[in-house]
Short mmCIF file of C-alpha atoms in Angstrom, two decimals:
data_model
loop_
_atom_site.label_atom_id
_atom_site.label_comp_id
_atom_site.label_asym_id
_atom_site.label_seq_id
_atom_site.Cartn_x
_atom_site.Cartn_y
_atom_site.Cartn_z
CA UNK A 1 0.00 0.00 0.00
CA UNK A 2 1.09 3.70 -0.19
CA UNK A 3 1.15 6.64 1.82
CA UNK A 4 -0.18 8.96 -1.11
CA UNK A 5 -3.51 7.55 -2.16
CA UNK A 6 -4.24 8.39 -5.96
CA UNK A 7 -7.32 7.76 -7.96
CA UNK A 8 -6.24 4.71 -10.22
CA UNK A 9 -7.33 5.92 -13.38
CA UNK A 10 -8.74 9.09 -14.99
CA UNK A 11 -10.39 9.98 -18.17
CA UNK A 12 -10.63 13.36 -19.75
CA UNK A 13 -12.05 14.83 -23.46
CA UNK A 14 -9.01 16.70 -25.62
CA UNK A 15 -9.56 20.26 -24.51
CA UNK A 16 -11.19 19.18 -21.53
CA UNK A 17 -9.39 19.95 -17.58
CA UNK A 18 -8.11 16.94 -15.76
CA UNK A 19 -7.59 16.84 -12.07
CA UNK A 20 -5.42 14.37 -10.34
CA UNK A 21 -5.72 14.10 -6.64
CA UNK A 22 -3.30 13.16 -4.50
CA UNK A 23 -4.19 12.46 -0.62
CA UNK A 24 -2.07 11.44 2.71
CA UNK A 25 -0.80 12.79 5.86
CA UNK A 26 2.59 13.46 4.89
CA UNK A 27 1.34 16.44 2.31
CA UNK A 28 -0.06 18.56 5.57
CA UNK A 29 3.95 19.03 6.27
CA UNK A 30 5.27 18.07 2.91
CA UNK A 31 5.88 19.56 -0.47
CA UNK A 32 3.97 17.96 -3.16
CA UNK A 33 5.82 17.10 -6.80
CA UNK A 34 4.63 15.36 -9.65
CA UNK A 35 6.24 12.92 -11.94
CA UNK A 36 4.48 12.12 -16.05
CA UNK A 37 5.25 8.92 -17.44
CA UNK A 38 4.94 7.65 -20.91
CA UNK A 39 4.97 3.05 -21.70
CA UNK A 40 8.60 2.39 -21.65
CA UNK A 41 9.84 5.90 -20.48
CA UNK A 42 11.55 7.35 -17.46
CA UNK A 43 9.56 9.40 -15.03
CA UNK A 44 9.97 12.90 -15.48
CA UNK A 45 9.34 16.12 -13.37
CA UNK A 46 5.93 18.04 -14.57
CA UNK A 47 5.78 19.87 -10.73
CA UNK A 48 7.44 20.70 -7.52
CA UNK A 49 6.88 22.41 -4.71
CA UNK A 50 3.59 22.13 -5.30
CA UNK A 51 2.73 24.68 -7.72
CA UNK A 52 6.26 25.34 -9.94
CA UNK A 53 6.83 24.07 -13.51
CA UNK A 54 9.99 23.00 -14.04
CA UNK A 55 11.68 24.59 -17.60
CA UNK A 56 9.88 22.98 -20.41
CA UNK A 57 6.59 21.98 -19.12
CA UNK A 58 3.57 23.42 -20.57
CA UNK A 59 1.44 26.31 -18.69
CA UNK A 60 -1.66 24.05 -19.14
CA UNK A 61 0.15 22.00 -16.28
CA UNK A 62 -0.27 23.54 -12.45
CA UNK A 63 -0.63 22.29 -9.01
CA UNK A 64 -1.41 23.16 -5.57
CA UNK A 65 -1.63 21.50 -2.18
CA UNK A 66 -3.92 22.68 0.50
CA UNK A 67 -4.64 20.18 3.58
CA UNK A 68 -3.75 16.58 2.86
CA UNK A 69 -4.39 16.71 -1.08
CA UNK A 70 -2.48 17.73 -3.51
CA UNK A 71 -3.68 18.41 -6.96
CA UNK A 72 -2.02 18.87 -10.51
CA UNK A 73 -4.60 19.80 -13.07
CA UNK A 74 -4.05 19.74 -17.03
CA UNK A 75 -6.39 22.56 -18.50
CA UNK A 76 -6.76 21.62 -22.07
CA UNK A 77 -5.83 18.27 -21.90
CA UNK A 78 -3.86 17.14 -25.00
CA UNK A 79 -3.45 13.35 -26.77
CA UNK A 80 0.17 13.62 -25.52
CA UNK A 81 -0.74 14.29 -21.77
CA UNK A 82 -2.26 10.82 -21.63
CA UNK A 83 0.48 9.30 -19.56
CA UNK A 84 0.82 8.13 -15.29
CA UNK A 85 1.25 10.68 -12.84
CA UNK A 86 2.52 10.05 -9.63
CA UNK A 87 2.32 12.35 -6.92
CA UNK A 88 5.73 12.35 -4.71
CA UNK A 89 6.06 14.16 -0.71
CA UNK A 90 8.55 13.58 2.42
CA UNK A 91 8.49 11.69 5.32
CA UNK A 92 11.14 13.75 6.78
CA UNK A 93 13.56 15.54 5.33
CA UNK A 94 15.14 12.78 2.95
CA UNK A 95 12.86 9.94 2.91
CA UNK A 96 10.77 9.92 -0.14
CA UNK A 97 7.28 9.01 -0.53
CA UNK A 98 5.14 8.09 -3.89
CA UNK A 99 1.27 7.64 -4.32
CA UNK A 100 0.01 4.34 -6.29
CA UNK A 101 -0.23 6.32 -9.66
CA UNK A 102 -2.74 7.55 -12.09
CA UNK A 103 -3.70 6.38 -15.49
CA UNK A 104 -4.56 9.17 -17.51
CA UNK A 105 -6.74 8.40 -20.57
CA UNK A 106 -7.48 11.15 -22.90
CA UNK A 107 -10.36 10.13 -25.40
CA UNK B 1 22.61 18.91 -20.59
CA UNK B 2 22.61 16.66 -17.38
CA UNK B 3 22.57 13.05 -18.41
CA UNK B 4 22.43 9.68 -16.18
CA UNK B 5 22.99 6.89 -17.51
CA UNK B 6 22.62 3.20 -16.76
CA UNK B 7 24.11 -0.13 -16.91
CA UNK B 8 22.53 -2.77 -18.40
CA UNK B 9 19.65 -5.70 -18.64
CA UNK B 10 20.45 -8.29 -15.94
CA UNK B 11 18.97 -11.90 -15.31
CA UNK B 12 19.79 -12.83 -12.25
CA UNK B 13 18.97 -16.17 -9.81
CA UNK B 14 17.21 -16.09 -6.64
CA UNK B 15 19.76 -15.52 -4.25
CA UNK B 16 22.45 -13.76 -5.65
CA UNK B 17 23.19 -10.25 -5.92
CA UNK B 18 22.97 -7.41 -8.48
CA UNK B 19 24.87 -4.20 -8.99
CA UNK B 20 23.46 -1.55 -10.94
CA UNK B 21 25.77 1.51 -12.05
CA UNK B 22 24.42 5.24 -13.21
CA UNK B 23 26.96 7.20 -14.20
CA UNK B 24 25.91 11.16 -14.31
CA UNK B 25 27.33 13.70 -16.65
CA UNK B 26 27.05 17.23 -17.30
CA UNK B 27 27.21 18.46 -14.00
CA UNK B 28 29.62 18.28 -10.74
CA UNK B 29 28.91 14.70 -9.65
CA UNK B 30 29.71 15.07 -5.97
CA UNK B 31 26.85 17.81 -5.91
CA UNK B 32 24.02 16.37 -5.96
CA UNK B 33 22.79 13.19 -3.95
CA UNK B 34 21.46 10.51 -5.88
CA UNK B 35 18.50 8.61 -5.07
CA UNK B 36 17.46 5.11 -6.33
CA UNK B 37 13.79 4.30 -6.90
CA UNK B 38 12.12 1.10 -8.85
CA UNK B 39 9.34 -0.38 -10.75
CA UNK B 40 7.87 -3.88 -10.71
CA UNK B 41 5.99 -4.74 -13.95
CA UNK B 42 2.91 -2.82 -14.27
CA UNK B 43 3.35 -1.55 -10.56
CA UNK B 44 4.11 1.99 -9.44
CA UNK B 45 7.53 3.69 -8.40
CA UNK B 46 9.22 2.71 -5.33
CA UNK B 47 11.90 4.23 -3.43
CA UNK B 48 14.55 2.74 -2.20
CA UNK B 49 16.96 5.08 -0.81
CA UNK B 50 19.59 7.76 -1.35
CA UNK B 51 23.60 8.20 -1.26
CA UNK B 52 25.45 11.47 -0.95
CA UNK B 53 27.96 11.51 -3.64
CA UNK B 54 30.40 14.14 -1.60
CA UNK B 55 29.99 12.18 1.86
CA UNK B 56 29.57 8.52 0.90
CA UNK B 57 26.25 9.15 3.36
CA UNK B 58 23.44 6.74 2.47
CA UNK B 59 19.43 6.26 3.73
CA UNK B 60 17.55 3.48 2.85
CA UNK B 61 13.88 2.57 2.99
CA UNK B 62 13.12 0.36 6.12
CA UNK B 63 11.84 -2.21 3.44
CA UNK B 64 15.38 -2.54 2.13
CA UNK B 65 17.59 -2.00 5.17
CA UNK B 66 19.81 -5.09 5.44
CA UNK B 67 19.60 -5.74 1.60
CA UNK B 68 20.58 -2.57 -0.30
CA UNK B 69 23.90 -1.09 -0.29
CA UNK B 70 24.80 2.18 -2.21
CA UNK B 71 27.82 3.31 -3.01
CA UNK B 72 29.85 5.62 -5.15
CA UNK B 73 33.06 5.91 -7.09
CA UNK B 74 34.14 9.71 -7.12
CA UNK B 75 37.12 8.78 -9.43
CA UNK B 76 34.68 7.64 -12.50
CA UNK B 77 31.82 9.55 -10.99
CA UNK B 78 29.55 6.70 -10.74
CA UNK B 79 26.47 5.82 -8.10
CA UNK B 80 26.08 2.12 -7.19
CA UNK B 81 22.98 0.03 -6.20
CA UNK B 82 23.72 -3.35 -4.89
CA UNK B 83 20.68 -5.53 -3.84
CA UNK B 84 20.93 -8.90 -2.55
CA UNK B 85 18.94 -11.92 -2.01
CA UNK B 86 17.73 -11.58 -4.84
CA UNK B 87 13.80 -12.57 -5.93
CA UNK B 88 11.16 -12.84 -8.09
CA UNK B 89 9.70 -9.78 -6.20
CA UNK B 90 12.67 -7.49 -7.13
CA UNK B 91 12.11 -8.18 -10.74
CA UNK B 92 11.92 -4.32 -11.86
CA UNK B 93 13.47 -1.63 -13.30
CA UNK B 94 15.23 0.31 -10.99
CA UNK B 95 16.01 3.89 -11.90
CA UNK B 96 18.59 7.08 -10.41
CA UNK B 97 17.57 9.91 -9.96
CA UNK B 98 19.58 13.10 -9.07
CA UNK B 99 18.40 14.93 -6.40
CA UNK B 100 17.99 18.89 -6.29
CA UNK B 101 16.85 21.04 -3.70
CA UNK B 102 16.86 24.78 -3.40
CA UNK B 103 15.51 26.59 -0.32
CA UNK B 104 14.82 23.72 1.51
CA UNK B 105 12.72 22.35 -1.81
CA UNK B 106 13.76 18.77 -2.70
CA UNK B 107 12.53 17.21 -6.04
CA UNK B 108 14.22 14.39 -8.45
CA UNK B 109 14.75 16.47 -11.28
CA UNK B 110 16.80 14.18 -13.54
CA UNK B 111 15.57 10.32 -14.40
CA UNK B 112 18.20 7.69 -15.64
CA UNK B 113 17.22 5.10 -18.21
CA UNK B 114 16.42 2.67 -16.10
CA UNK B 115 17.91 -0.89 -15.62
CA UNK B 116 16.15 -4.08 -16.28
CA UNK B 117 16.78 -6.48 -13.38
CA UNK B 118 14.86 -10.22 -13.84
CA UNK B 119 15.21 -12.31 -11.22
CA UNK B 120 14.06 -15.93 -12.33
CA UNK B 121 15.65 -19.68 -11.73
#
């Protein structure tokens, strides 16, 4: 089981807004990022510190954590956004955390 | 541009050990700690711990403790992940990661390739 709980799957219409949710404990004292990835990829970084892009990602990506949940939303979701997301926090300062993932289907 | 890079494929037999490398370019190795996370087949991401490049420091997830050992090289610049007992259940692909943090932010802003480990008889 995991600390972050994240819907399993999500489905969204191109040009449509998809919201991920991301829910535990640790994101009340934690920093939320967010890792995209593609069948056969790496992870890579679409969000840290809750609510900053990193170079390179689209501005239809954001995020914000407020409580226990984090949330990175997609406005205008694209073909090439469908991907998993997995939410990421601390359990203290250098142990790392992940939620379960999220299966985002764009059709 | 900052680069890690993998060893890699491995088949391995229950019970032995495996030693993945990622060597990191583009950047000051001993900067930056490195963190190792991995990924069963069709599962999600799983940390595993981190290593301090500079120090030779290392913290490992309790699941691991007694089984992981991460180490470094500083003359080749290369991060090590040793796992041992080896079994079906660490069949995965087990990724680096380069740690950066900036005001007290932490994030894993750079991915290796990942390395295949398959752990069958």
């Amino acid at each position: 089981s995991y600390e972050l709980t994240q819907p399993p799957s999500v489905s969204v219409s191109p040009g449509q807004t998809a919201s991920i949710f991301c829910t535990g404990d640790k994101l009340k004292t934690s920093y939320a990022s967010w890792y995209q990835q593609k069948p056969g990829q790496s992870p890579v970084l679409v969000m840290y510190a809750d609510d900053r892009r990193p170079s390179g990602v689209p501005e239809r990506f954001s995020g914000s954590n407020s409580g226990n949940t984090a949330t990175l939303t997609i406005s205008g979701t694209q073909a090439i956004d469908e991907a998993d997301y997995y939410c990421q926090a601390w359990d203290s300062s250098t142990i790392v955390v992940f939620g379960g993932g999220t299966k985002l289907t764009v059709l | 541009q900052v680069q890690l890079v993998q060893s890699g494929a491995e088949v391995k037999k229950p019970g032995t050990s495996v030693k993945v490398s990622c060597k990191p370019s583009g950047y000051t190795f001993t900067k930056f700690d490195i963190n190792w996370v991995r990924q069963a087949p069709g599962q999600g991401l799983e940390w595993m711990g981190w290593m301090g490049p500079h120090s030779g420091d290392t913290g490992y997830a309790q699941k691991f403790q007694g089984r992981v050992t991460m180490t470094r090289d500083t003359s080749i610049s290369t991060a090590y992940m040793e796992l041992s007992s080896l079994r079906s259940e660490d069949t995965a692909v087990y990724y680096c990661a380069r740690l950066e943090c900036a005001d007290g932010i932490c994030y894993l802003a750079y991915w290796g390739q990942g390395s295949l480990v398959t752990v069958s008889s």
